[in-house]
mmCIF file with all atom_site columns, C-alpha atoms in Angstrom:
data_model
loop_
_atom_site.group_PDB
_atom_site.id
_atom_site.type_symbol
_atom_site.label_atom_id
_atom_site.label_alt_id
_atom_site.label_comp_id
_atom_site.label_asym_id
_atom_site.label_entity_id
_atom_site.label_seq_id
_atom_site.pdbx_PDB_ins_code
_atom_site.Cartn_x
_atom_site.Cartn_y
_atom_site.Cartn_z
_atom_site.occupancy
_atom_site.B_iso_or_equiv
_atom_site.pdbx_formal_charge
_atom_site.auth_seq_id
_atom_site.auth_comp_id
_atom_site.auth_asym_id
_atom_site.auth_atom_id
_atom_site.pdbx_PDB_model_num
ATOM 1  C CA . MET A 1 1  ? -42.724 -9.184  -4.335 1.00 0.00 ? 1  MET A CA 1
ATOM 2  C CA . GLU A 1 2  ? -39.501 -8.635  -6.225 1.00 0.00 ? 2  GLU A CA 1
ATOM 3  C CA . GLU A 1 3  ? -36.710 -10.985 -5.205 1.00 0.00 ? 3  GLU A CA 1
ATOM 4  C CA . ARG A 1 4  ? -34.359 -8.095  -4.369 1.00 0.00 ? 4  ARG A CA 1
ATOM 5  C CA . LEU A 1 5  ? -36.933 -6.633  -1.949 1.00 0.00 ? 5  LEU A CA 1
ATOM 6  C CA . LYS A 1 6  ? -37.614 -9.841  -0.009 1.00 0.00 ? 6  LYS A CA 1
ATOM 7  C CA . PRO A 1 7  ? -36.678 -9.489  3.664  1.00 0.00 ? 7  PRO A CA 1
ATOM 8  C CA . VAL A 1 8  ? -33.662 -11.440 4.876  1.00 0.00 ? 8  VAL A CA 1
ATOM 9  C CA . LEU A 1 9  ? -32.880 -12.037 8.550  1.00 0.00 ? 9  LEU A CA 1
ATOM 10 C CA . ALA A 1 10 ? -29.761 -10.026 9.395  1.00 0.00 ? 10 ALA A CA 1
ATOM 11 C CA . TYR A 1 11 ? -29.689 -10.242 13.212 1.00 0.00 ? 11 TYR A CA 1
ATOM 12 C CA . ALA A 1 12 ? -31.650 -11.635 16.151 1.00 0.00 ? 12 ALA A CA 1
ATOM 13 C CA . GLY A 1 13 ? -31.144 -10.695 19.778 1.00 0.00 ? 13 GLY A CA 1
ATOM 14 C CA . PRO A 1 14 ? -32.384 -8.512  22.598 1.00 0.00 ? 14 PRO A CA 1
ATOM 15 C CA . GLU A 1 15 ? -34.671 -5.721  21.425 1.00 0.00 ? 15 GLU A CA 1
ATOM 16 C CA . SER A 1 16 ? -32.275 -3.005  22.613 1.00 0.00 ? 16 SER A CA 1
ATOM 17 C CA . GLU A 1 17 ? -29.477 -4.443  20.445 1.00 0.00 ? 17 GLU A CA 1
ATOM 18 C CA . VAL A 1 18 ? -31.770 -4.807  17.432 1.00 0.00 ? 18 VAL A CA 1
ATOM 19 C CA . LEU A 1 19 ? -32.925 -1.187  17.757 1.00 0.00 ? 19 LEU A CA 1
ATOM 20 C CA . PHE A 1 20 ? -29.325 0.035   18.079 1.00 0.00 ? 20 PHE A CA 1
ATOM 21 C CA . LEU A 1 21 ? -28.216 -1.968  15.045 1.00 0.00 ? 21 LEU A CA 1
ATOM 22 C CA . GLN A 1 22 ? -31.168 -0.631  13.065 1.00 0.00 ? 22 GLN A CA 1
ATOM 23 C CA . THR A 1 23 ? -29.932 2.897   13.844 1.00 0.00 ? 23 THR A CA 1
ATOM 24 C CA . LEU A 1 24 ? -26.416 2.006   12.670 1.00 0.00 ? 24 LEU A CA 1
ATOM 25 C CA . LEU A 1 25 ? -27.744 0.555   9.429  1.00 0.00 ? 25 LEU A CA 1
ATOM 26 C CA . LEU A 1 26 ? -29.975 3.563   8.790  1.00 0.00 ? 26 LEU A CA 1
ATOM 27 C CA . GLY A 1 27 ? -26.958 5.841   9.344  1.00 0.00 ? 27 GLY A CA 1
ATOM 28 C CA . SER A 1 28 ? -25.285 3.968   6.483  1.00 0.00 ? 28 SER A CA 1
ATOM 29 C CA . GLY A 1 29 ? -28.336 4.341   4.234  1.00 0.00 ? 29 GLY A CA 1
ATOM 30 C CA . ILE A 1 30 ? -29.659 0.800   4.724  1.00 0.00 ? 30 ILE A CA 1
ATOM 31 C CA . GLU A 1 31 ? -33.364 0.434   5.467  1.00 0.00 ? 31 GLU A CA 1
ATOM 32 C CA . SER A 1 32 ? -34.437 -2.383  7.775  1.00 0.00 ? 32 SER A CA 1
ATOM 33 C CA . SER A 1 33 ? -37.473 -3.660  9.613  1.00 0.00 ? 33 SER A CA 1
ATOM 34 C CA . ILE A 1 34 ? -37.909 -5.196  13.045 1.00 0.00 ? 34 ILE A CA 1
ATOM 35 C CA . ASP A 1 35 ? -40.024 -8.101  14.172 1.00 0.00 ? 35 ASP A CA 1
ATOM 36 C CA . ARG A 1 36 ? -40.545 -7.420  17.878 1.00 0.00 ? 36 ARG A CA 1
ATOM 37 C CA . PRO A 1 37 ? -39.950 -10.126 20.489 1.00 0.00 ? 37 PRO A CA 1
ATOM 38 C CA . VAL A 1 38 ? -42.807 -12.511 21.115 1.00 0.00 ? 38 VAL A CA 1
ATOM 39 C CA . ARG A 1 39 ? -43.685 -13.882 24.519 1.00 0.00 ? 39 ARG A CA 1
ATOM 40 C CA . GLY A 1 40 ? -45.116 -17.367 24.604 1.00 0.00 ? 40 GLY A CA 1
ATOM 41 C CA . ARG A 1 41 ? -45.489 -20.367 26.856 1.00 0.00 ? 41 ARG A CA 1
ATOM 42 C CA . SER A 1 42 ? -41.957 -21.501 26.104 1.00 0.00 ? 42 SER A CA 1
ATOM 43 C CA . GLY A 1 43 ? -40.319 -18.127 26.802 1.00 0.00 ? 43 GLY A CA 1
ATOM 44 C CA . VAL A 1 44 ? -39.452 -15.095 24.718 1.00 0.00 ? 44 VAL A CA 1
ATOM 45 C CA . ARG A 1 45 ? -38.344 -15.182 21.102 1.00 0.00 ? 45 ARG A CA 1
ATOM 46 C CA . ASP A 1 46 ? -35.641 -12.620 20.315 1.00 0.00 ? 46 ASP A CA 1
ATOM 47 C CA . ALA A 1 47 ? -36.355 -9.497  18.330 1.00 0.00 ? 47 ALA A CA 1
ATOM 48 C CA . ARG A 1 48 ? -35.329 -9.896  14.694 1.00 0.00 ? 48 ARG A CA 1
ATOM 49 C CA . LEU A 1 49 ? -33.940 -7.380  12.229 1.00 0.00 ? 49 LEU A CA 1
ATOM 50 C CA . PHE A 1 50 ? -34.482 -7.826  8.492  1.00 0.00 ? 50 PHE A CA 1
ATOM 51 C CA . VAL A 1 51 ? -32.917 -6.108  5.480  1.00 0.00 ? 51 VAL A CA 1
ATOM 52 C CA . ALA A 1 52 ? -33.907 -6.347  1.830  1.00 0.00 ? 52 ALA A CA 1
ATOM 53 C CA . GLN A 1 53 ? -32.144 -9.031  -0.210 1.00 0.00 ? 53 GLN A CA 1
ATOM 54 C CA . ALA A 1 54 ? -30.582 -6.224  -2.267 1.00 0.00 ? 54 ALA A CA 1
ATOM 55 C CA . ASP A 1 55 ? -28.958 -4.774  0.885  1.00 0.00 ? 55 ASP A CA 1
ATOM 56 C CA . VAL A 1 56 ? -27.539 -7.984  2.359  1.00 0.00 ? 56 VAL A CA 1
ATOM 57 C CA . GLU A 1 57 ? -24.005 -7.401  1.037  1.00 0.00 ? 57 GLU A CA 1
ATOM 58 C CA . ALA A 1 58 ? -23.911 -3.801  2.256  1.00 0.00 ? 58 ALA A CA 1
ATOM 59 C CA . ALA A 1 59 ? -25.349 -4.704  5.673  1.00 0.00 ? 59 ALA A CA 1
ATOM 60 C CA . ALA A 1 60 ? -23.155 -7.769  6.318  1.00 0.00 ? 60 ALA A CA 1
ATOM 61 C CA . PRO A 1 61 ? -19.966 -5.913  7.373  1.00 0.00 ? 61 PRO A CA 1
ATOM 62 C CA . LEU A 1 62 ? -21.933 -3.629  9.698  1.00 0.00 ? 62 LEU A CA 1
ATOM 63 C CA . VAL A 1 63 ? -23.754 -6.550  11.301 1.00 0.00 ? 63 VAL A CA 1
ATOM 64 C CA . GLN A 1 64 ? -20.502 -8.491  11.684 1.00 0.00 ? 64 GLN A CA 1
ATOM 65 C CA . ASP A 1 65 ? -18.771 -5.487  13.255 1.00 0.00 ? 65 ASP A CA 1
ATOM 66 C CA . PHE A 1 66 ? -21.703 -5.028  15.621 1.00 0.00 ? 66 PHE A CA 1
ATOM 67 C CA . ARG A 1 67 ? -21.546 -8.695  16.649 1.00 0.00 ? 67 ARG A CA 1
ATOM 68 C CA . GLN A 1 68 ? -17.837 -8.333  17.438 1.00 0.00 ? 68 GLN A CA 1
ATOM 69 C CA . ARG A 1 69 ? -17.818 -4.892  19.054 1.00 0.00 ? 69 ARG A CA 1
ATOM 70 C CA . GLY A 1 70 ? -21.384 -3.885  19.809 1.00 0.00 ? 70 GLY A CA 1
ATOM 71 C CA . THR A 1 71 ? -20.850 -0.627  17.901 1.00 0.00 ? 71 THR A CA 1
ATOM 72 C CA . LYS A 1 72 ? -20.075 0.629   14.419 1.00 0.00 ? 72 LYS A CA 1
ATOM 73 C CA . SER A 1 73 ? -16.321 1.014   13.915 1.00 0.00 ? 73 SER A CA 1
ATOM 74 C CA . ARG A 1 74 ? -14.931 4.344   12.772 1.00 0.00 ? 74 ARG A CA 1
ATOM 75 C CA . SER A 1 75 ? -13.321 2.969   9.612  1.00 0.00 ? 75 SER A CA 1
#
C-alpha cells in the first residue's frame, strides 16, 4: 500500500458522531472509512474514523472544529 493511502485515525467516539463527521468530511471532498464499535467483555470500543495519510492535513481543521463545536463552521 502506498504510504499516502495508509489509513490514519482521525477521530474516535460514539458511532453517531463518527457518522456525522464522515458526512462533513465527504462534503469537503475528503474520503474516510469507519471501523464500527466493537462490543466485548470489557465494554464497548468507540467507533473510529480513518482518513488517508494524504488527507490528514485537509481533514485536521474539520475534525478540530467538530471536536470544539460538534458541527462544521460556516467559514
